[in-house]
Tab-separated table of C-alpha atoms in Angstrom:
chain	number	residue	atom	x	y	z
W	68	ARG	CA	-126.969	96.784	-60.866
W	69	SER	CA	-124.454	94.038	-61.017
W	70	GLY	CA	-122.007	96.883	-61.362
W	71	LEU	CA	-123.358	98.668	-58.167
W	72	LEU	CA	-123.218	95.222	-56.339
W	73	PHE	CA	-119.514	94.627	-57.331
W	74	LEU	CA	-118.517	98.291	-55.988
W	75	GLU	CA	-120.328	97.505	-52.800
W	76	LEU	CA	-118.378	94.152	-52.504
W	77	MET	CA	-115.344	95.796	-53.273
W	78	GLU	CA	-116.007	98.455	-50.688
W	79	GLU	CA	-116.642	95.593	-48.040
W	80	LEU	CA	-113.586	93.792	-49.161
W	81	ARG	CA	-110.925	96.534	-48.754
W	82	PRO	CA	-110.806	96.963	-45.092
W	83	ARG	CA	-110.689	93.218	-44.742
W	84	ARG	CA	-107.464	93.357	-47.148
W	85	ALA	CA	-106.037	96.151	-45.337
W	86	ALA	CA	-106.380	94.297	-42.001
W	87	ASP	CA	-104.844	91.072	-43.764
W	88	LYS	CA	-101.811	93.033	-44.943
W	89	GLN	CA	-101.534	94.878	-41.652
W	90	LEU	CA	-101.602	91.117	-39.832
W	91	LYS	CA	-98.959	89.758	-42.174
W	92	GLN	CA	-96.587	92.726	-41.545
W	93	GLN	CA	-96.909	92.287	-37.722
W	94	PHE	CA	-96.275	88.605	-38.377
W	95	LEU	CA	-93.151	89.451	-40.319
W	96	ASP	CA	-92.029	92.046	-37.859
W	97	ALA	CA	-92.422	89.488	-35.071
W	98	LEU	CA	-90.496	86.858	-37.172
W	99	ARG	CA	-87.521	89.128	-37.735
W	100	ALA	CA	-87.442	90.283	-33.935
W	101	ASN	CA	-87.529	86.512	-32.990
W	102	ASN	CA	-90.800	87.411	-30.771
W	103	ALA	CA	-92.008	83.894	-30.270
W	104	GLN	CA	-94.600	85.159	-27.978
W	105	GLU	CA	-95.952	87.600	-30.488
W	106	VAL	CA	-95.861	85.056	-33.191
W	107	THR	CA	-98.092	82.406	-31.100
W	108	ARG	CA	-100.528	85.099	-30.572
W	109	ILE	CA	-100.773	86.061	-34.054
W	110	LEU	CA	-101.293	82.299	-35.178
W	111	HIS	CA	-103.774	82.030	-32.328
W	112	THR	CA	-105.976	84.344	-33.841
W	113	GLY	CA	-106.588	81.851	-36.899
W	114	LYS	CA	-106.497	84.861	-39.247
W	115	LEU	CA	-103.042	83.464	-40.596
W	116	ASP	CA	-102.005	80.230	-42.117
W	117	ILE	CA	-98.712	79.041	-40.512
W	118	ASP	CA	-97.213	78.391	-44.037
W	119	THR	CA	-98.655	81.763	-45.461
W	120	VAL	CA	-96.233	83.100	-48.105
W	121	MET	CA	-95.001	86.556	-47.521
W	122	GLU	CA	-93.291	89.126	-49.642
W	123	VAL	CA	-89.861	90.035	-47.956
W	124	ASP	CA	-87.126	92.592	-48.607
W	125	ASP	CA	-84.424	90.450	-50.085
W	126	PRO	CA	-81.765	92.629	-51.982
W	127	SER	CA	-79.206	90.323	-51.429
W	128	MET	CA	-81.137	87.271	-52.645
W	129	VAL	CA	-80.482	85.250	-49.640
W	130	LEU	CA	-83.894	83.756	-49.951
W	131	ALA	CA	-84.176	83.737	-54.038
W	132	SER	CA	-82.780	81.129	-56.363
W	133	TYR	CA	-83.193	80.922	-59.976
W	134	LYS	CA	-82.422	78.625	-62.721
W	135	GLN	CA	-78.832	79.273	-64.587
W	136	GLY	CA	-79.343	81.548	-67.451
W	137	TYR	CA	-82.952	82.554	-66.436
W	138	TRP	CA	-83.752	86.010	-67.601
W	139	LEU	CA	-84.075	88.655	-65.147
W	140	PRO	CA	-85.202	92.255	-65.427
W	141	GLY	CA	-82.784	94.755	-65.701
W	142	TYR	CA	-83.700	96.404	-62.545
W	143	LYS	CA	-82.281	94.802	-59.148
W	144	LEU	CA	-84.537	92.313	-57.612
W	145	GLU	CA	-85.419	93.742	-54.051
W	146	LYS	CA	-87.968	91.196	-52.707
W	147	SER	CA	-88.471	87.705	-52.609
W	148	TRP	CA	-91.231	85.344	-51.685
W	149	ALA	CA	-90.762	83.275	-48.489
W	150	MET	CA	-92.487	81.509	-45.660
W	151	ALA	CA	-92.330	82.010	-41.622
W	152	VAL	CA	-89.436	79.669	-41.378
W	153	HIS	CA	-87.498	80.963	-44.311
W	154	VAL	CA	-87.606	84.461	-42.430
W	155	CYS	CA	-86.397	82.802	-39.314
W	156	ALA	CA	-83.366	81.238	-41.208
W	157	MET	CA	-82.577	84.559	-42.555
W	158	TYR	CA	-82.781	86.567	-39.396
W	159	GLY	CA	-81.335	83.797	-36.993
W	160	ALA	CA	-84.625	83.501	-35.183
W	161	VAL	CA	-83.986	80.072	-33.670
W	162	GLU	CA	-86.578	80.169	-31.074
W	163	THR	CA	-89.161	81.173	-33.354
W	164	ALA	CA	-88.353	78.739	-35.965
W	165	LEU	CA	-88.327	76.000	-33.296
W	166	LEU	CA	-91.915	77.009	-32.236
W	167	LEU	CA	-93.114	77.078	-35.916
W	168	LEU	CA	-91.775	73.558	-36.637
W	169	GLU	CA	-92.959	72.343	-33.528
W	170	ALA	CA	-96.382	73.263	-34.726
W	171	GLY	CA	-96.072	71.805	-37.875
W	172	ALA	CA	-94.578	74.548	-40.139
W	173	ALA	CA	-93.324	73.048	-43.809
W	174	VAL	CA	-89.450	72.384	-43.458
W	175	ASN	CA	-88.766	71.707	-46.833
W	176	SER	CA	-91.145	74.118	-48.907
W	177	MET	CA	-89.223	76.651	-51.247
W	178	PRO	CA	-91.610	79.451	-52.589
W	179	ASN	CA	-88.786	81.331	-54.137
W	180	GLY	CA	-86.294	78.595	-55.008
W	181	LYS	CA	-84.691	77.715	-51.598
W	182	THR	CA	-85.757	75.688	-48.384
W	183	PRO	CA	-84.871	76.967	-45.091
W	184	LEU	CA	-81.753	74.911	-44.846
W	185	HIS	CA	-80.483	76.619	-47.953
W	186	VAL	CA	-81.077	79.869	-46.323
W	187	ALA	CA	-79.624	78.837	-42.954
W	188	CYS	CA	-76.499	77.418	-44.566
W	189	GLU	CA	-75.981	80.744	-46.790
W	190	THR	CA	-76.131	82.679	-43.585
W	191	SER	CA	-73.846	80.356	-41.853
W	192	ASP	CA	-76.415	79.827	-39.102
W	193	ALA	CA	-75.060	76.795	-37.093
W	194	ASP	CA	-78.094	76.636	-34.600
W	195	CYS	CA	-80.920	77.172	-37.049
W	196	VAL	CA	-79.111	74.177	-39.156
W	197	ALA	CA	-79.428	71.982	-36.161
W	198	VAL	CA	-83.029	72.938	-35.718
W	199	LEU	CA	-84.076	72.342	-39.225
W	200	LEU	CA	-82.087	69.123	-39.391
W	201	ALA	CA	-83.917	67.819	-36.310
W	202	HIS	CA	-87.176	68.483	-37.971
W	203	GLY	CA	-86.620	66.570	-41.118
W	204	ALA	CA	-84.963	69.225	-43.360
W	205	LYS	CA	-83.366	67.268	-46.360
W	206	VAL	CA	-79.642	67.830	-47.026
W	207	ASP	CA	-80.103	66.669	-50.741
W	208	SER	CA	-82.872	68.973	-51.523
W	209	LEU	CA	-81.979	71.147	-54.844
W	210	SER	CA	-82.571	74.853	-54.953
W	211	LEU	CA	-84.038	76.027	-58.401
W	212	SER	CA	-80.567	76.861	-59.497
W	213	GLY	CA	-79.751	72.874	-58.619
W	214	HIS	CA	-77.560	73.620	-55.675
W	215	THR	CA	-77.883	71.381	-52.409
W	216	PRO	CA	-77.668	73.144	-49.016
W	217	LEU	CA	-73.817	72.144	-48.772
W	218	HIS	CA	-73.088	74.304	-51.947
W	219	TYR	CA	-74.193	77.328	-49.780
W	220	CYS	CA	-71.772	76.654	-47.131
W	221	VAL	CA	-69.308	78.839	-48.545
W	222	HIS	CA	-68.507	81.210	-45.658
W	223	ARG	CA	-67.557	78.832	-43.005
W	224	PRO	CA	-68.293	75.392	-42.358
W	225	VAL	CA	-71.752	74.901	-40.481
W	226	ARG	CA	-71.868	72.511	-37.651
W	227	GLY	CA	-74.739	70.097	-37.871
W	228	LEU	CA	-74.193	69.084	-41.414
W	229	ARG	CA	-71.214	66.420	-40.846
W	230	ARG	CA	-73.954	63.945	-39.153
W	231	ALA	CA	-76.868	64.755	-41.757
W	232	ALA	CA	-74.875	64.525	-44.790
W	233	HIS	CA	-73.415	61.150	-43.355
W	234	ARG	CA	-76.845	59.541	-42.953
W	235	GLN	CA	-78.725	61.085	-46.039
W	236	ARG	CA	-75.765	60.566	-48.262
W	237	SER	CA	-74.724	57.381	-47.036
W	238	GLY	CA	-73.549	55.108	-50.202
W	239	ARG	CA	-74.106	58.046	-52.480
W	240	GLY	CA	-71.040	60.219	-51.874
W	241	ALA	CA	-71.178	63.833	-51.681
W	242	GLY	CA	-71.308	64.522	-55.510
W	243	GLY	CA	-74.502	66.197	-55.964
W	244	LEU	CA	-74.469	68.174	-59.060
W	245	ASN	CA	-75.711	71.798	-59.767
W	246	THR	CA	-76.450	72.837	-63.427
W	247	SER	CA	-72.790	73.508	-64.082
W	248	GLU	CA	-72.169	69.989	-62.461
W	249	ASP	CA	-69.954	71.577	-59.754
W	250	THR	CA	-69.876	69.112	-56.700
W	251	PRO	CA	-69.929	70.312	-53.265
W	252	LEU	CA	-66.317	69.594	-53.511
W	253	HIS	CA	-65.662	72.002	-56.163
W	254	THR	CA	-67.302	74.603	-54.338
W	255	ALA	CA	-65.299	73.952	-51.311
W	256	ALA	CA	-62.345	74.279	-53.772
W	257	ARG	CA	-63.334	77.455	-55.257
W	258	PHE	CA	-64.035	79.317	-51.948
W	259	GLY	CA	-60.808	77.528	-50.325
W	260	ILE	CA	-62.455	75.908	-47.185
W	261	PRO	CA	-60.217	73.259	-46.116
W	262	GLU	CA	-62.705	71.913	-43.310
W	263	LEU	CA	-65.481	71.522	-45.963
W	264	ALA	CA	-63.211	69.915	-48.278
W	265	GLY	CA	-61.944	67.424	-45.528
W	266	LEU	CA	-65.855	66.812	-44.831
W	267	TYR	CA	-66.726	65.659	-48.406
W	268	LEU	CA	-63.713	63.675	-48.857
W	269	ALA	CA	-64.280	61.806	-45.724
W	270	HIS	CA	-67.869	60.980	-46.843
W	271	GLY	CA	-67.056	59.804	-50.197
W	272	ALA	CA	-66.886	62.759	-52.592
W	273	SER	CA	-65.292	61.651	-55.773
W	274	VAL	CA	-61.824	63.423	-55.672
W	275	ASP	CA	-61.533	63.775	-59.688
W	276	ALA	CA	-65.040	64.685	-60.339
W	277	LEU	CA	-65.508	66.841	-63.532
W	278	ASN	CA	-67.859	69.754	-63.862
W	279	SER	CA	-69.366	70.928	-67.109
W	280	LEU	CA	-65.884	72.731	-67.941
W	281	GLN	CA	-64.217	69.339	-67.262
W	282	GLU	CA	-62.521	70.736	-64.254
W	283	THR	CA	-61.492	68.571	-61.345
W	284	PRO	CA	-61.558	70.330	-57.667
W	285	LEU	CA	-57.748	70.297	-57.936
W	286	MET	CA	-57.789	72.580	-60.850
W	287	THR	CA	-60.436	74.686	-59.251
W	288	ALA	CA	-58.544	75.241	-56.009
W	289	ALA	CA	-55.420	75.667	-58.221
W	290	PHE	CA	-56.964	78.512	-60.361
W	291	TRP	CA	-58.712	80.378	-57.256
W	292	ALA	CA	-55.837	80.230	-55.119
W	293	PHE	CA	-54.462	83.776	-56.367
W	294	ASP	CA	-56.534	86.795	-55.822
W	295	SER	CA	-55.640	89.001	-58.930
W	296	ARG	CA	-57.344	91.960	-57.442
W	297	GLU	CA	-55.508	92.117	-54.102
W	298	GLN	CA	-52.533	90.147	-55.553
W	299	THR	CA	-52.199	87.947	-52.719
W	300	TYR	CA	-52.044	84.078	-52.487
W	301	SER	CA	-54.435	82.083	-50.318
W	302	ARG	CA	-53.131	79.795	-47.806
W	303	GLU	CA	-56.469	77.979	-47.386
W	304	HIS	CA	-56.604	77.018	-50.985
W	305	HIS	CA	-53.324	75.427	-50.709
W	306	LEU	CA	-54.382	73.813	-48.034
W	307	VAL	CA	-57.439	72.411	-49.903
W	308	CYS	CA	-54.801	71.210	-52.536
W	309	ARG	CA	-52.790	69.436	-50.239
W	310	LEU	CA	-55.887	67.553	-48.997
W	311	LEU	CA	-57.215	66.524	-52.646
W	312	LEU	CA	-53.558	65.276	-53.313
W	313	ASP	CA	-53.215	63.607	-50.251
W	314	HIS	CA	-56.681	61.640	-51.340
W	315	ARG	CA	-54.824	60.821	-54.698
W	316	ALA	CA	-56.222	63.609	-56.857
W	317	ASP	CA	-54.561	63.126	-60.270
W	318	PRO	CA	-52.453	66.322	-61.075
W	319	ASN	CA	-52.414	65.367	-64.704
W	320	LEU	CA	-55.971	65.575	-65.657
W	321	GLN	CA	-56.962	68.078	-68.302
W	322	ASP	CA	-59.976	70.532	-68.665
W	323	GLU	CA	-61.742	71.033	-72.015
W	324	ASP	CA	-58.879	73.171	-73.114
W	325	HIS	CA	-56.205	70.661	-72.192
W	326	LYS	CA	-54.797	72.711	-69.101
W	327	THR	CA	-53.714	70.628	-66.167
W	328	ALA	CA	-53.763	72.202	-62.621
W	329	LEU	CA	-49.885	72.752	-63.044
W	330	HIS	CA	-50.942	75.084	-66.079
W	331	LYS	CA	-53.238	77.100	-63.563
W	332	ALA	CA	-50.917	77.480	-60.805
W	333	SER	CA	-48.046	78.580	-63.469
W	334	TRP	CA	-50.341	81.164	-64.743
W	335	ASN	CA	-50.883	82.325	-61.100
W	336	CYS	CA	-47.224	82.351	-60.833
W	337	ASP	CA	-47.744	80.269	-57.563
W	338	HIS	CA	-44.614	78.548	-56.523
W	339	VAL	CA	-45.884	77.081	-53.480
W	340	LEU	CA	-48.617	75.365	-55.308
W	341	MET	CA	-46.334	74.139	-58.308
W	342	GLN	CA	-44.040	72.690	-55.957
W	343	MET	CA	-46.667	70.534	-54.421
W	344	LEU	CA	-48.190	69.626	-57.716
W	345	LEU	CA	-44.802	68.765	-59.228
W	346	GLU	CA	-43.597	66.500	-56.054
W	347	ALA	CA	-46.996	64.668	-56.940
W	348	GLY	CA	-46.025	63.852	-60.202
W	349	ALA	CA	-47.640	66.694	-62.259
W	350	ASP	CA	-46.073	66.906	-66.016
W	351	ALA	CA	-44.009	69.814	-66.599
W	352	ARG	CA	-44.318	69.283	-70.073
W	353	ALA	CA	-47.966	68.916	-70.611
W	354	MET	CA	-49.488	70.991	-73.374
W	355	ASP	CA	-53.019	72.871	-73.704
W	356	VAL	CA	-55.169	73.069	-76.639
W	357	ASN	CA	-52.719	75.517	-78.281
W	358	GLY	CA	-49.501	73.820	-77.665
W	359	CYS	CA	-48.187	75.542	-74.703
W	360	ALA	CA	-46.690	74.133	-71.430
W	361	PRO	CA	-46.456	75.659	-68.066
W	362	ILE	CA	-43.308	77.292	-68.620
W	363	GLN	CA	-45.184	79.501	-71.777
W	364	TYR	CA	-47.925	80.307	-69.178
W	365	LEU	CA	-45.298	81.462	-66.623
W	366	LEU	CA	-43.234	83.598	-69.309
W	367	LYS	CA	-46.805	85.629	-70.163
W	368	VAL	CA	-47.582	86.496	-66.470
W	369	THR	CA	-43.930	87.155	-65.088
W	370	GLY	CA	-44.263	90.992	-65.401
W	371	VAL	CA	-48.021	91.105	-64.057
W	372	ARG	CA	-47.332	89.177	-60.850
W	373	PRO	CA	-45.657	91.773	-58.410
W	374	ALA	CA	-46.294	89.628	-55.362
W	375	ALA	CA	-44.482	86.389	-56.908
W	376	THR	CA	-40.966	84.916	-56.958
W	377	PRO	CA	-40.926	83.813	-60.613
W	378	GLU	CA	-37.083	82.638	-60.447
W	379	LEU	CA	-38.670	80.050	-58.168
W	380	CYS	CA	-41.083	78.736	-60.250
W	381	PHE	CA	-38.846	78.618	-63.342
W	382	GLN	CA	-36.408	76.606	-61.342
W	383	LEU	CA	-39.104	74.413	-60.338
W	384	LEU	CA	-40.241	73.640	-63.820
W	385	LEU	CA	-36.718	73.103	-65.307
W	386	ASN	CA	-35.798	70.911	-62.263
W	387	HIS	CA	-38.838	68.932	-63.206
W	388	ASN	CA	-37.977	68.102	-66.780
W	389	ALA	CA	-39.772	71.082	-68.413
W	390	ALA	CA	-38.716	71.712	-72.016
W	391	ARG	CA	-36.403	74.746	-72.347
W	392	ILE	CA	-37.241	77.694	-74.412
W	393	TYR	CA	-35.938	77.346	-78.394
W	394	PRO	CA	-32.716	79.228	-78.255
W	395	PRO	CA	-33.492	81.206	-81.472
W	396	GLN	CA	-36.669	82.301	-79.567
W	397	PHE	CA	-34.732	83.267	-76.328
W	398	HIS	CA	-35.372	87.274	-77.346
W	399	LYS	CA	-38.915	86.770	-76.180
W	400	VAL	CA	-37.844	85.683	-72.857
W	401	LEU	CA	-35.847	89.003	-72.728
W	402	GLN	CA	-38.954	90.858	-73.644
W	403	SER	CA	-41.009	89.312	-71.020
W	404	CYS	CA	-38.612	89.070	-68.107
W	405	HIS	CA	-36.011	91.922	-68.722
W	406	ASP	CA	-36.712	93.427	-65.348
W	407	TYR	CA	-36.181	90.046	-63.514
W	408	PRO	CA	-32.560	89.157	-63.605
W	409	GLY	CA	-33.005	86.296	-61.223
W	410	VAL	CA	-35.551	84.767	-63.835
W	411	LEU	CA	-32.933	85.258	-66.854
W	412	GLU	CA	-29.968	83.833	-64.763
W	413	VAL	CA	-32.114	80.774	-64.125
W	414	LEU	CA	-32.974	80.080	-67.874
W	415	VAL	CA	-29.611	81.205	-69.288
W	416	ASN	CA	-27.814	78.643	-66.800
W	417	SER	CA	-30.044	75.799	-68.204
W	418	TYR	CA	-28.197	75.895	-71.441
W	419	GLU	CA	-24.998	74.610	-72.036
W	420	ARG	CA	-24.481	77.606	-74.090
W	421	LEU	CA	-26.673	80.484	-75.886
W	422	THR	CA	-25.670	82.693	-78.894
W	423	PRO	CA	-26.804	86.162	-78.699
W	424	THR	CA	-28.684	87.792	-81.526
W	425	ARG	CA	-29.325	91.380	-82.554
W	426	LYS	CA	-32.812	90.865	-81.058
W	427	TRP	CA	-31.299	90.320	-77.612
W	428	LYS	CA	-30.328	93.924	-77.060
W	429	VAL	CA	-33.390	95.477	-78.754
W	430	ALA	CA	-35.671	93.226	-76.427
W	431	VAL	CA	-34.017	95.073	-73.202
W	432	PRO	CA	-35.338	98.740	-72.889
W	433	ASP	CA	-32.581	101.170	-72.046
W	434	ASP	CA	-33.606	102.179	-68.612
W	435	CYS	CA	-33.843	98.482	-67.391
W	436	TYR	CA	-30.610	97.818	-68.919
W	437	LYS	CA	-28.959	100.452	-66.698
W	438	ARG	CA	-30.916	99.327	-63.627
W	439	HIS	CA	-29.357	96.007	-63.858
W	440	GLU	CA	-26.050	96.923	-65.784
W	441	ALA	CA	-24.013	94.551	-63.952
W	442	PHE	CA	-25.913	91.442	-64.650
W	443	TYR	CA	-26.381	92.190	-68.126
W	444	GLU	CA	-22.846	92.962	-68.670
W	445	SER	CA	-21.872	89.500	-67.192
W	446	MET	CA	-24.916	87.966	-69.153
W	447	PHE	CA	-23.908	89.247	-72.514
W	448	ALA	CA	-20.013	88.470	-71.823
W	449	VAL	CA	-20.681	84.707	-70.661
W	450	CYS	CA	-22.987	84.115	-73.759
W	451	ALA	CA	-20.685	85.930	-76.173
W	452	HIS	CA	-17.840	83.592	-75.256
W	453	THR	CA	-17.665	79.950	-75.864
W	454	PRO	CA	-17.506	77.562	-74.143
W	455	ARG	CA	-18.563	78.665	-70.760
W	456	SER	CA	-16.852	77.429	-67.597
W	457	LEU	CA	-15.978	73.850	-67.119
W	458	LEU	CA	-17.917	74.215	-63.672
W	459	HIS	CA	-21.216	75.358	-65.440
W	460	LEU	CA	-20.687	72.666	-68.240
W	461	THR	CA	-20.319	69.574	-65.496
W	462	ARG	CA	-23.398	71.118	-64.070
W	463	CYS	CA	-25.183	70.751	-67.465
W	464	ALA	CA	-23.746	67.095	-67.728
W	465	ILE	CA	-25.047	65.943	-64.429
W	466	ARG	CA	-28.382	67.441	-64.869
W	467	ALA	CA	-28.614	65.921	-68.511
W	468	ARG	CA	-27.492	62.643	-66.812
W	469	LEU	CA	-30.215	63.083	-64.264
W	470	GLY	CA	-33.153	63.913	-66.539
W	471	ALA	CA	-36.346	63.912	-65.302
W	472	ALA	CA	-35.206	62.937	-61.868
W	473	CYS	CA	-33.224	65.893	-61.747
W	474	HIS	CA	-34.786	67.430	-58.827
W	475	SER	CA	-35.075	64.292	-56.468
W	476	GLY	CA	-31.789	63.088	-57.695
W	477	VAL	CA	-29.673	65.744	-56.872
W	478	ALA	CA	-30.789	65.568	-53.350
W	479	ARG	CA	-29.593	62.079	-53.336
W	480	LEU	CA	-25.921	63.100	-54.289
W	481	PRO	CA	-23.359	63.260	-51.683
W	482	LEU	CA	-22.669	67.005	-52.007
W	483	PRO	CA	-22.244	69.888	-50.000
W	484	PRO	CA	-25.389	71.933	-49.913
W	485	LEU	CA	-24.223	74.761	-51.593
W	486	MET	CA	-23.235	72.496	-54.698
W	487	ARG	CA	-26.720	71.227	-54.640
W	488	ARG	CA	-28.334	74.436	-54.853
W	489	TYR	CA	-25.757	75.268	-57.771
W	490	LEU	CA	-26.966	72.172	-59.527
W	491	LEU	CA	-30.613	73.002	-59.079
W	492	LEU	CA	-29.996	76.549	-60.724
W	493	ASP	CA	-30.324	78.861	-57.655
W	494	PRO	CA	-29.301	82.468	-58.811
W	495	GLU	CA	-26.605	84.232	-57.558
W	496	GLY	CA	-26.819	87.520	-59.085
W	497	THR	CA	-24.385	87.045	-61.808
W	498	LEU	CA	-23.073	84.845	-64.643
W	499	TYR	CA	-19.773	83.578	-65.036
């Protein structure tokens, strides 16, 4: 008999559940459509709580946040849990969000790891951000992954956070950490958003904050300034680096592998950023954990950076006191840079003399030698005869006298511009 009663009860509940499900779907559709009138009508029925949790399509995980390293199923998650205000933030339903908040909807809840403010920042909805902040949204609330709303402002700066950041974070700076210990300034550096970087710095962000890899925002911006897939350099990342250096970022701090920002810029063959760092006092002789200086990084990538101007990069390093390649190992330079006569000219001219070895010609492929035959003929002729010209030896003597001050010192010498360029190893296309 108890089993029969249970079945009868289930039969009675089934239509009610179906009706509840239908009402939730109508509520969700009204939220997506920003239909404030329909939302009001549904809430006035008293059959649905204003903070009811709904299952929402979310293939891009705008609503969801998980702890770093949290195990996820192999299949892609398509749905997330959300309250009405989250849905409004996701779909830009500002008028409906305002109605809900004024009716007492929760503003800082996170049923699937994010508050509505996290969602509005990720979708870059400035109007929704303003409404949420006006109703008590917390700028410093952490998502389940440990991120503040500021971390999600990666597409463009969101108006309205500036004042709230200043008010809620006053006295503590903008250094909230996520689980990787990236500060918001690291995030702005990673995505190359100078406006956000300027905002964080203006409100006390630590310019040399370290994340879990011991990377500063400057190192982060230097590394991500180059898009290896598109083979392009980012002006926005360069602007972030300029801002950081103007706020006295230390260019000689080292990450956990002892790499500096200059190592990372050299790996990218980014002459614009290298010049910026060197002029700010970056050490061209700093060594990483494997004993490699920036010039070694540059040698490794010269052949795989088609958009770069590698001869300028080598010039910069050598004019800022970089150690030259050990002469008996110069054949390795030829192996890496044989298709770049400008690079070879800059490097060869940094020595008073170089003695060719049998490994030199082997290091240069025959087809490459033919392509640049005039240059290679001049290089082998110059290096085979000692001493080199008096003009070249004078250049070497002046450079040796100036030492670490070579780049700035040459600029102060009372010499014609052509002679200054010669002293700074400008390539001319041939060796003499």
